[in-house]
Tab-separated table of C-alpha atoms in Angstrom:
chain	number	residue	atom	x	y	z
A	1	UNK	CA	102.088	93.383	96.765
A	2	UNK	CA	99.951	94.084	99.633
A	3	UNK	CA	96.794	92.600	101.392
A	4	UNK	CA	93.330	92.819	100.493
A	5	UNK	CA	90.934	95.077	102.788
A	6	UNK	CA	88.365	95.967	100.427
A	7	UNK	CA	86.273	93.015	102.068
A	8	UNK	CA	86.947	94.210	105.122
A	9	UNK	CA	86.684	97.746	104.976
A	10	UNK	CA	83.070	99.406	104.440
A	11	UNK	CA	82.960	103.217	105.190
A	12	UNK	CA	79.335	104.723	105.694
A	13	UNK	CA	78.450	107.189	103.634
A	14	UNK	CA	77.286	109.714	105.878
A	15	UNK	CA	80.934	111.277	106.087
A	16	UNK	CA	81.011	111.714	102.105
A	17	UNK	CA	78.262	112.239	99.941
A	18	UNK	CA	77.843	109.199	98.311
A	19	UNK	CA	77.325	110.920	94.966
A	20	UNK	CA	80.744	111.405	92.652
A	21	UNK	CA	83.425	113.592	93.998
A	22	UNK	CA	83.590	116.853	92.613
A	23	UNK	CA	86.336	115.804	90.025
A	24	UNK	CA	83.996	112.886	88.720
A	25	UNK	CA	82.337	113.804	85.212
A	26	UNK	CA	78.938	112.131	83.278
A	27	UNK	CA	81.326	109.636	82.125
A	28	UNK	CA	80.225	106.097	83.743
A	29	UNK	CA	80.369	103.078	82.251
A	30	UNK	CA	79.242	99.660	83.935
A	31	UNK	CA	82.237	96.589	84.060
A	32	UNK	CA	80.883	93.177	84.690
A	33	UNK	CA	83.333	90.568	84.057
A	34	UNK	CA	82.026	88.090	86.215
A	35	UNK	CA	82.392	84.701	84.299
A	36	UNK	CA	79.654	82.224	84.471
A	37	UNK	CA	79.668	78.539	84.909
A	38	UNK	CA	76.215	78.296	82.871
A	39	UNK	CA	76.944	76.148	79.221
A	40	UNK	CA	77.077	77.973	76.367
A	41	UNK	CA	74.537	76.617	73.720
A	42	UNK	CA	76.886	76.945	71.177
A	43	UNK	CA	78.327	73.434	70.493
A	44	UNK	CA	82.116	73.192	69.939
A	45	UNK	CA	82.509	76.950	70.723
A	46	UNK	CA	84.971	77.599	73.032
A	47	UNK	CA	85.076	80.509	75.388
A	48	UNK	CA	87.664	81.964	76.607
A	49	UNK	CA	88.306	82.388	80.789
A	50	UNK	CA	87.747	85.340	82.087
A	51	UNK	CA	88.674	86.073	85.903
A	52	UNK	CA	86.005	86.960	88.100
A	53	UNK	CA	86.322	90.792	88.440
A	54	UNK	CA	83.554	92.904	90.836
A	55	UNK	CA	80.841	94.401	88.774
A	56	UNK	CA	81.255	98.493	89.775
A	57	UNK	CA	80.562	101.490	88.379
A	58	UNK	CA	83.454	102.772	85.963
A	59	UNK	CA	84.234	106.484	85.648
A	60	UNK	CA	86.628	107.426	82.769
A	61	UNK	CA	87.960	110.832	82.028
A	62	UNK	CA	86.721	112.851	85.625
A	63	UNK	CA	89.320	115.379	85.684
A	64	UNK	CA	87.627	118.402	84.216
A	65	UNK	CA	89.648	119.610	81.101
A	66	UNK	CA	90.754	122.580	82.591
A	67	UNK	CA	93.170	121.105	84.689
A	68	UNK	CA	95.244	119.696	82.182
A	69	UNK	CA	96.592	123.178	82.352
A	70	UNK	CA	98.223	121.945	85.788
A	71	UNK	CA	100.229	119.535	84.370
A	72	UNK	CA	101.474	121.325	81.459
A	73	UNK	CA	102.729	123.970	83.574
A	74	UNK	CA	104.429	121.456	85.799
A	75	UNK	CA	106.733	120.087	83.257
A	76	UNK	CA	109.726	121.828	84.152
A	77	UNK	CA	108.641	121.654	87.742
A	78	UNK	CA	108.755	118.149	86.963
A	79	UNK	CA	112.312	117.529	84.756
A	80	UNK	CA	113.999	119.396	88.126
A	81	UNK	CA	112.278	117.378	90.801
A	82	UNK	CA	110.979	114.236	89.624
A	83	UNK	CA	113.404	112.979	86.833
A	84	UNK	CA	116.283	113.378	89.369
A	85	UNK	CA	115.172	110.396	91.296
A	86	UNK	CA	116.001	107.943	88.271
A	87	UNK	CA	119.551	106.354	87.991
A	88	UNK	CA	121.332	106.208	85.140
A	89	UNK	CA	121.583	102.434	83.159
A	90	UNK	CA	125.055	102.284	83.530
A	91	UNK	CA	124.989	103.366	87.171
A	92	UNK	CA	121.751	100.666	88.144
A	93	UNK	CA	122.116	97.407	89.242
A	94	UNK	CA	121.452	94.969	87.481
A	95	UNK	CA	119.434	91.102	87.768
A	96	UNK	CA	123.184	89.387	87.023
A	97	UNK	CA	125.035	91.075	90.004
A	98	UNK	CA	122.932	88.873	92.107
A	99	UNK	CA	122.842	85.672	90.603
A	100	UNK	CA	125.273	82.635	89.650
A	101	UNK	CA	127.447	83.160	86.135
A	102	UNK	CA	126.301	81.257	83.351
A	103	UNK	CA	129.650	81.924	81.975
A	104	UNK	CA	131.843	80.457	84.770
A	105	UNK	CA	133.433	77.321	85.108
A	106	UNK	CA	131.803	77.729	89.056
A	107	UNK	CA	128.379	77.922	87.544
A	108	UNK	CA	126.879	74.476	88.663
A	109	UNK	CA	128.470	74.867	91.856
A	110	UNK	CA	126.936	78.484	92.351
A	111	UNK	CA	123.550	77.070	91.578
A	112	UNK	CA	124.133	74.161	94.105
A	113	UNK	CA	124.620	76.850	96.648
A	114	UNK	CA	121.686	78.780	95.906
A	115	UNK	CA	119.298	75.641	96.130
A	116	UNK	CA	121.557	74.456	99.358
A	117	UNK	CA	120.348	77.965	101.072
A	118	UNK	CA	116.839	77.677	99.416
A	119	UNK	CA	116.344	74.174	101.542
A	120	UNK	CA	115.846	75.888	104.799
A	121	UNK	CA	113.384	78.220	103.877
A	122	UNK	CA	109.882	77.437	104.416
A	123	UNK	CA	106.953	76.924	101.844
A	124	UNK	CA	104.965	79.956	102.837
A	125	UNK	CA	107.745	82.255	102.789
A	126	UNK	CA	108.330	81.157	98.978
A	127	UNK	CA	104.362	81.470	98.583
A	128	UNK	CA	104.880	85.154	99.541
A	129	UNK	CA	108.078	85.348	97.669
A	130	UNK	CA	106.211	84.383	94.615
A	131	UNK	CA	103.246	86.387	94.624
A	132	UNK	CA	105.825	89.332	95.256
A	133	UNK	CA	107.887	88.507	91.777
A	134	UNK	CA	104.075	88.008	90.355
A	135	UNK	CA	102.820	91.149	91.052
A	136	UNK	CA	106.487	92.603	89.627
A	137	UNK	CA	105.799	90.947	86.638
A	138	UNK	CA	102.595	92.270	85.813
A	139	UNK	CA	104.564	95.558	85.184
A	140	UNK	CA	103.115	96.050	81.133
A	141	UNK	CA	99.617	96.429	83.090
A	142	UNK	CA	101.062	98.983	85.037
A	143	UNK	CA	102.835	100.765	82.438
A	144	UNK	CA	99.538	100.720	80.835
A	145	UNK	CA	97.865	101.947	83.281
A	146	UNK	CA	99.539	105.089	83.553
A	147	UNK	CA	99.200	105.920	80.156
A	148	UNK	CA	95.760	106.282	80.332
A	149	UNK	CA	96.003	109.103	82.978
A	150	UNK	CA	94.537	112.493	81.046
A	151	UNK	CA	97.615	115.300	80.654
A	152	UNK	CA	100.767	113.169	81.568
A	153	UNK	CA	100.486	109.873	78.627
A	154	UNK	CA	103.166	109.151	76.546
A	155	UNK	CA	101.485	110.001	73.200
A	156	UNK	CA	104.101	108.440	70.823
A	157	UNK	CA	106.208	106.197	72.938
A	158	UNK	CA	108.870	108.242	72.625
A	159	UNK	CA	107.391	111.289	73.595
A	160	UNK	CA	109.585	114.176	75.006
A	161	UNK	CA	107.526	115.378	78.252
A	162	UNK	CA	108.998	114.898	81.733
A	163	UNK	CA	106.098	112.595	82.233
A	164	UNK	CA	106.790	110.251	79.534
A	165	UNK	CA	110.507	110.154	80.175
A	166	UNK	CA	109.211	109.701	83.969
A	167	UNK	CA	107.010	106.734	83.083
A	168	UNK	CA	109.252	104.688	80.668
A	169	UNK	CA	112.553	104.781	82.543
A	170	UNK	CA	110.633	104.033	86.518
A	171	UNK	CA	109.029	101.237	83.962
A	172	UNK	CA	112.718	99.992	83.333
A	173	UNK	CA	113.885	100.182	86.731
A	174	UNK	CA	110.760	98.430	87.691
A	175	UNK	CA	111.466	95.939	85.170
A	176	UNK	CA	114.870	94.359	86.840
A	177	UNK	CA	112.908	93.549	89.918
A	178	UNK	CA	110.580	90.701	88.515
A	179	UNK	CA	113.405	89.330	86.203
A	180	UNK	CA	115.516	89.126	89.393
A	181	UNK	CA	113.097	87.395	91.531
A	182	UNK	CA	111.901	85.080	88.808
A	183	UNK	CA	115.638	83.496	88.143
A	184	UNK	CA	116.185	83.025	91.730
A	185	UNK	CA	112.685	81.367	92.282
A	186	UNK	CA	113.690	79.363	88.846
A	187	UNK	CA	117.403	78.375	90.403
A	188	UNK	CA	116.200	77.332	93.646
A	189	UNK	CA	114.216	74.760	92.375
A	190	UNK	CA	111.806	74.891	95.094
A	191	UNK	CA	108.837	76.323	93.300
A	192	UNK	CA	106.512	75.112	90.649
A	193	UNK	CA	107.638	77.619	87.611
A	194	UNK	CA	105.295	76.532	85.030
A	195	UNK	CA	102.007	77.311	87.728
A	196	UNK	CA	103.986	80.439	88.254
A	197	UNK	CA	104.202	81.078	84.657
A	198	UNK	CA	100.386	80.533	83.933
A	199	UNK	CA	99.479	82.846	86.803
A	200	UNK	CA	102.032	85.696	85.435
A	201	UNK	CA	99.925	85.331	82.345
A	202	UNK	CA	96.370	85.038	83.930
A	203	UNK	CA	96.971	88.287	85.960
A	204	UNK	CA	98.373	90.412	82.854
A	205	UNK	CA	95.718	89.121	80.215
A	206	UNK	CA	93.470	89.969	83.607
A	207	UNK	CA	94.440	93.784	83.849
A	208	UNK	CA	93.829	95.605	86.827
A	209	UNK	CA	91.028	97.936	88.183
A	210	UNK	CA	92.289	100.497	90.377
A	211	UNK	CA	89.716	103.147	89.946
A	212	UNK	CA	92.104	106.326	88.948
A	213	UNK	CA	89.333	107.272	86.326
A	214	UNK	CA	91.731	108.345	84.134
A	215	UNK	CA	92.990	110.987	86.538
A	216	UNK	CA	96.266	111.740	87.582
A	217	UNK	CA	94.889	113.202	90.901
A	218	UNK	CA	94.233	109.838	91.883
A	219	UNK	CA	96.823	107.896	89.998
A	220	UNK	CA	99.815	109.595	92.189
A	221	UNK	CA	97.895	109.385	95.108
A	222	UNK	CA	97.429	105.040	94.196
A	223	UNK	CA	101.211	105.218	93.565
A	224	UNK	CA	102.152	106.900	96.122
A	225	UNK	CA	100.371	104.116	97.958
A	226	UNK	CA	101.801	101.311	96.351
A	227	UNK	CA	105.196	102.221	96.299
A	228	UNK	CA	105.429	102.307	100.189
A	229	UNK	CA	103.334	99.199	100.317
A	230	UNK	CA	105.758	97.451	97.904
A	231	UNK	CA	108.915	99.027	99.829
A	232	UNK	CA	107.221	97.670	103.484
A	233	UNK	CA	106.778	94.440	101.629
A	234	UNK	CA	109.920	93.472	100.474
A	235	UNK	CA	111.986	95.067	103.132
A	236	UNK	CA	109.947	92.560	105.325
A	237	UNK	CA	111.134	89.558	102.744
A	238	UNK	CA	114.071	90.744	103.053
A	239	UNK	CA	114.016	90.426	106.786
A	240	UNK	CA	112.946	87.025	106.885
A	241	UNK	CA	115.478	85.758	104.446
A	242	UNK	CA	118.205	87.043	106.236
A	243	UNK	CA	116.045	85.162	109.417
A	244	UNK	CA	116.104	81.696	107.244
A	245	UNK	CA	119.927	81.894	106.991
A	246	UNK	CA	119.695	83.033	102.971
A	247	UNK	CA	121.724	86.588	103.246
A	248	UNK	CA	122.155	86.869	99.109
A	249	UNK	CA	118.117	86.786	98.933
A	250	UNK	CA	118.357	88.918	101.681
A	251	UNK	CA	120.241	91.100	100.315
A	252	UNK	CA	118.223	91.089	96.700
A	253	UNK	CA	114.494	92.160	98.665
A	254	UNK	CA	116.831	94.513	99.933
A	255	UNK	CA	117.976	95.992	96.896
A	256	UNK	CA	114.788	95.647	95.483
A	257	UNK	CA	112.876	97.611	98.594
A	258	UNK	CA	115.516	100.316	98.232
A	259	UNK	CA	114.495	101.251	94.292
A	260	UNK	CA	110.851	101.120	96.046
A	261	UNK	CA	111.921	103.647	98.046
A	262	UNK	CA	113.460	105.780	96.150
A	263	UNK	CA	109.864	105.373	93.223
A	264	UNK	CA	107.648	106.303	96.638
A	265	UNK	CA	109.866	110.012	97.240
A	266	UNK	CA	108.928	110.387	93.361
A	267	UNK	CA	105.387	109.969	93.442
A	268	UNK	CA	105.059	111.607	96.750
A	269	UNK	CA	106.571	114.632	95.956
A	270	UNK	CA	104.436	114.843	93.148
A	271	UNK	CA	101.067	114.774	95.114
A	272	UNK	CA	102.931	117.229	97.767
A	273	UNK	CA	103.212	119.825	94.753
A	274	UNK	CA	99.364	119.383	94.029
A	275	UNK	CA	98.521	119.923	97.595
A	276	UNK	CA	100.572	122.969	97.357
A	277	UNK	CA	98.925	124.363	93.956
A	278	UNK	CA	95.309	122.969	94.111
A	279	UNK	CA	94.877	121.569	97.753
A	280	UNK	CA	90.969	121.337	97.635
A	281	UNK	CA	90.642	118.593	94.659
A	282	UNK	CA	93.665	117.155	95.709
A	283	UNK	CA	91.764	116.289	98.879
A	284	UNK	CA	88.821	115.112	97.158
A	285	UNK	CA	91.072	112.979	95.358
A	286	UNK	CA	92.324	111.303	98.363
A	287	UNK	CA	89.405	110.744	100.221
A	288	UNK	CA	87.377	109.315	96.870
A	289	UNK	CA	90.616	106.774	96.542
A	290	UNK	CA	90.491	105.942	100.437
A	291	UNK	CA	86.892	105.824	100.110
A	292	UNK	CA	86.881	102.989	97.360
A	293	UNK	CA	89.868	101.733	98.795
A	294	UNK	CA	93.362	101.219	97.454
A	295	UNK	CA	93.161	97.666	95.459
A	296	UNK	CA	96.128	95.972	94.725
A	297	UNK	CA	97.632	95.855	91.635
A	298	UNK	CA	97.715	91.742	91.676
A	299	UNK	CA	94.000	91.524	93.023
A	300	UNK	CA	92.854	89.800	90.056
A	301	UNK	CA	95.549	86.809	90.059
A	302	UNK	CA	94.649	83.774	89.258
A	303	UNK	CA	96.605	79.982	88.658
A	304	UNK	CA	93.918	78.246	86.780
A	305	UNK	CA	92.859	76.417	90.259
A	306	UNK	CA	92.138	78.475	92.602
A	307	UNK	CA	89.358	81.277	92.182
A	308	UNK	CA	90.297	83.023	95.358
A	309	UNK	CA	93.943	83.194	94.871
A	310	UNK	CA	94.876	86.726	96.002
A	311	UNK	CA	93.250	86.455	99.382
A	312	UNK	CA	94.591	83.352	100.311
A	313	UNK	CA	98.191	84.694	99.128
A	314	UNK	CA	97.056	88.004	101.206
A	315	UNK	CA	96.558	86.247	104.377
A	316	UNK	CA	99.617	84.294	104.430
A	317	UNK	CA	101.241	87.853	104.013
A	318	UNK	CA	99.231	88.846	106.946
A	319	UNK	CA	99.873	86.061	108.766
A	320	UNK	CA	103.952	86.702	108.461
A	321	UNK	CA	104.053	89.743	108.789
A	322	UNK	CA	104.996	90.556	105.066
A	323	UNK	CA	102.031	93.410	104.608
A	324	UNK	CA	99.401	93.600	107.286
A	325	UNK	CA	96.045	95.752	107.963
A	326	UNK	CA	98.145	97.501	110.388
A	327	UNK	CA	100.889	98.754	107.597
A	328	UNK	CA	97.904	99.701	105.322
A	329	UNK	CA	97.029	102.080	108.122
A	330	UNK	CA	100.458	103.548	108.565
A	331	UNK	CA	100.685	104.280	105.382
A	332	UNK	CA	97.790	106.560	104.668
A	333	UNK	CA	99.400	108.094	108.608
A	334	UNK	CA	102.523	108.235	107.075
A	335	UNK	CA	100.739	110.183	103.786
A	336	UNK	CA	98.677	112.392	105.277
A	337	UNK	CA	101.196	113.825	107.312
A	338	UNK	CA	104.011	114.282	104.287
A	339	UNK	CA	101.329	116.101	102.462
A	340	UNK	CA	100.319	117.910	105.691
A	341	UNK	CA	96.659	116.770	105.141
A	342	UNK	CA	95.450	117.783	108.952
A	343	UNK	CA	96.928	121.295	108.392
A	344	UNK	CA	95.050	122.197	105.051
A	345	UNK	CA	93.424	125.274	105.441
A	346	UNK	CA	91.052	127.239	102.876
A	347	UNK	CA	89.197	124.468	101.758
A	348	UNK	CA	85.639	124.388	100.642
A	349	UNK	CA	82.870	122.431	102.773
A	350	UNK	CA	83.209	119.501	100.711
A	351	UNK	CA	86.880	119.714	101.003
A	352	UNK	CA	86.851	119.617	104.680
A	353	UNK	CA	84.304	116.993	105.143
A	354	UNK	CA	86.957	114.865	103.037
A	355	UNK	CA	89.119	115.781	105.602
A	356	UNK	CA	87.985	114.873	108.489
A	357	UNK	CA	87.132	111.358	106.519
A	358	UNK	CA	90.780	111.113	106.207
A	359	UNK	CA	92.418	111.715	108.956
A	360	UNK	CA	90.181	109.855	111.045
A	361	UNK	CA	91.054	106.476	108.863
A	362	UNK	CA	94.022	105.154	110.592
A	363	UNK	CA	92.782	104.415	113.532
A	364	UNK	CA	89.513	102.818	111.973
A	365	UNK	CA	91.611	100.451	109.986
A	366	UNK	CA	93.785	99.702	112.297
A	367	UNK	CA	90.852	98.169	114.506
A	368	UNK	CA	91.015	95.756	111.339
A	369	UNK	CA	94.177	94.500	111.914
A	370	UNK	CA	92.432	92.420	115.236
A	371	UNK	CA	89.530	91.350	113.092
A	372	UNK	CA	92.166	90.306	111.086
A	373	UNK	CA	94.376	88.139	113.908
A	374	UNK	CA	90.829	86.588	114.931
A	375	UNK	CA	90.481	85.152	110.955
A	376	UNK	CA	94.173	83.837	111.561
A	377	UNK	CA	93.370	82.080	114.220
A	378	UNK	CA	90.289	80.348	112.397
A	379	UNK	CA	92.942	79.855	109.269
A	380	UNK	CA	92.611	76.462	107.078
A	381	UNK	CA	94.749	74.231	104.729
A	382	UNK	CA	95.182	75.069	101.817
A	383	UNK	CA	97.155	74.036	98.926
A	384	UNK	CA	99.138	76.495	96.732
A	385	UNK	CA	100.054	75.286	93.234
A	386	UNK	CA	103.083	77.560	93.533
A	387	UNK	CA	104.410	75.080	95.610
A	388	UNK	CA	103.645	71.845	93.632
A	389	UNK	CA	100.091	71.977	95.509
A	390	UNK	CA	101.007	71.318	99.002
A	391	UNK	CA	99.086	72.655	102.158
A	392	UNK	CA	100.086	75.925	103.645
A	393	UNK	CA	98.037	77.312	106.888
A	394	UNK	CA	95.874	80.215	105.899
């Protein structure tokens, strides 16, 4: 989960060429999935809803086929360095260590304890708290995505390369997070789970667009990205909770931050070896993501009411300090200097120019983050089905 800038943020070209980064190939294809409200002359046809997606450009395939070579070679690289940040089943925690036991004779009296601690916590930290466990539940979109990244996809689904192993088992790690969120939202009774349940389906019949082009340059570099966001977010959830007086859900955004954690030293590491082996399209790689800006993996969510959904969800975020403008900006900081971006040497002209785009970033978005406290104070009422459609200040 993390907030929206891509209105926001509008870089001028004259840093970057505005033509494709060198890794970019022929291959462009135009997406419009904007749906219209004009009648279909078809009588008795029914069409189905499509969310209303930007119309862009789409580049497929733009990591030249030579560089697959990379990835092969980085196989063992990758069962020493990367695999060894995954935790065995039996050794993982699981969904049930957090909640009430079916099985006990306490079990009713467990629940009535959970929704007792629920009470005091306020509707827009459960608004947050559910597009959190939304966004976790999208995870086949995710999975998805990342098998369509040339040179690391899991062929078979059972395929043998570090990559594959890498990509199912962070898939079932990442799995437990959503299930665990979604029972305590269902326990506590203080949510609307059957709005909750249409937008879970909405967003993963929706997909998502995150403009990796089929490369895994960019893909690590977008999960890199989202793995700090998503550790910053819940850590902050977690903070709150404990703020509201609810120390076991607390404690679970805790746990859950922690495996984020531990998914963001992955990925990281990963782009770190890149910048060590190929440091001039690496950099393209980052600036062309920064460039386009990192969207969020739930930026297409949707509850069947309300068409701007995600940036009304973002600015509550915002607004609590859950995910800001300000942590977007300390985390391309925090990037650039674990991949020692500002120290790159030997790069080509192109490479430097993308440089110098992204280290001066921070500071430029962080100039958002008071555009962003001036919208707050402008903010409006608006109901959230989530929360059996009552008014929350935007």
């Amino acid at each position: 989960m993390a907030l929206s800038l891509t209105s926001m943020m509008r870089f001028p070209s004259h840093k970057l060429s505005s033509k494709p980064l060198k890794l970019r190939s022929p291959k462009v294809f135009m997406a419009s999935t904007l749906h219209s409200n004009s009648k279909d002359n078809t009588e008795g046809l029914k069409r189905p809803y499509i969310p209303s997606r930007e119309v862009h450009f789409q580049v497929t395939h733009s990591m030249p086929p030579q560089k697959l070579e990379i990835f092969k070679s980085l196989e063992g690289w990758a069962q020493e360095n990367i695999l060894v940040h995954l935790k065995p089943v039996e050794k993982s925690w699981q969904p049930q260590d957090f909640l009430p036991e079916p099985e006990s004779e306490g079990f009713y009296e467990q629940v009535k304890e959970l929704k007792e601690r629920s009470k005091g916590i306020p509707d827009e930290y459960f608004v947050v708290l559910v597009g959190d466990m939304i966004t976790e539940e999208a995870l086949p979109t995710y999975q998805t995505i990342l098998n369509t990244l040339d040179g690391i996809q899991d062929e078979t689904g059972v395929s043998c390369t570090s990559w594959a192993k890498w990509t199912r088992a962070w898939t079932a790690e990442e799995n437990r997070h959503g299930d665990l969120l979604n029972k305590y939202l269902y326990l506590s009774g203080r949510v609307d789970m059957k709005q909750i349940e249409k937008t879970i389906q909405y967003l993963i019949g929706a997909g998502m667009d995150p403009k990796m082009e089929n490369n895994p340059y960019l893909g690590f570099i977008y999960t890199s990205f989202q793995e700090r966001a998503t550790f910053i977010s819940h850590g902050n959830t977690a903070r709150l909770a404990k703020d509201h007086g609810d120390l076991k859900l607390s404690q679970i955004c805790g746990t859950i931050a922690s495996d984020e954690k531990r998914h963001e030293i992955a990925y990281t590491k990963i782009v770190e070896k890149l910048f060590e082996i190929d440091p001039n399209d690496t950099i393209l790689a980052l600036a062309n993501m920064m460039k386009k800006n990192i969207s969020m993996p739930a930026h297409l969510m949707y509850d069947g009411q309300d068409d701007d959904l995600f940036q009304h969800y973002s600015a509550i975020a915002q607004r609590l300090g859950v995910y800001t403008a300000k942590d977007y900006a300390d985390i391309l900081e925090f990037l650039c200097q674990r991949w020692n971006v500002k120290n790159l040497t030997g790069l080509s002209g192109e490479g430097s120019r993308a440089q110098d785009f992204v280290c001066g970033l921070p500071p430029r978005i962080r100039r958002l983050e008071e555009r962003a406290q001036m919208w707050a104070k402008q903010a409006s009422m608006i109901p959230f089905s989530w929360v059996f459609n009552r008014e929350i200040n935007v």
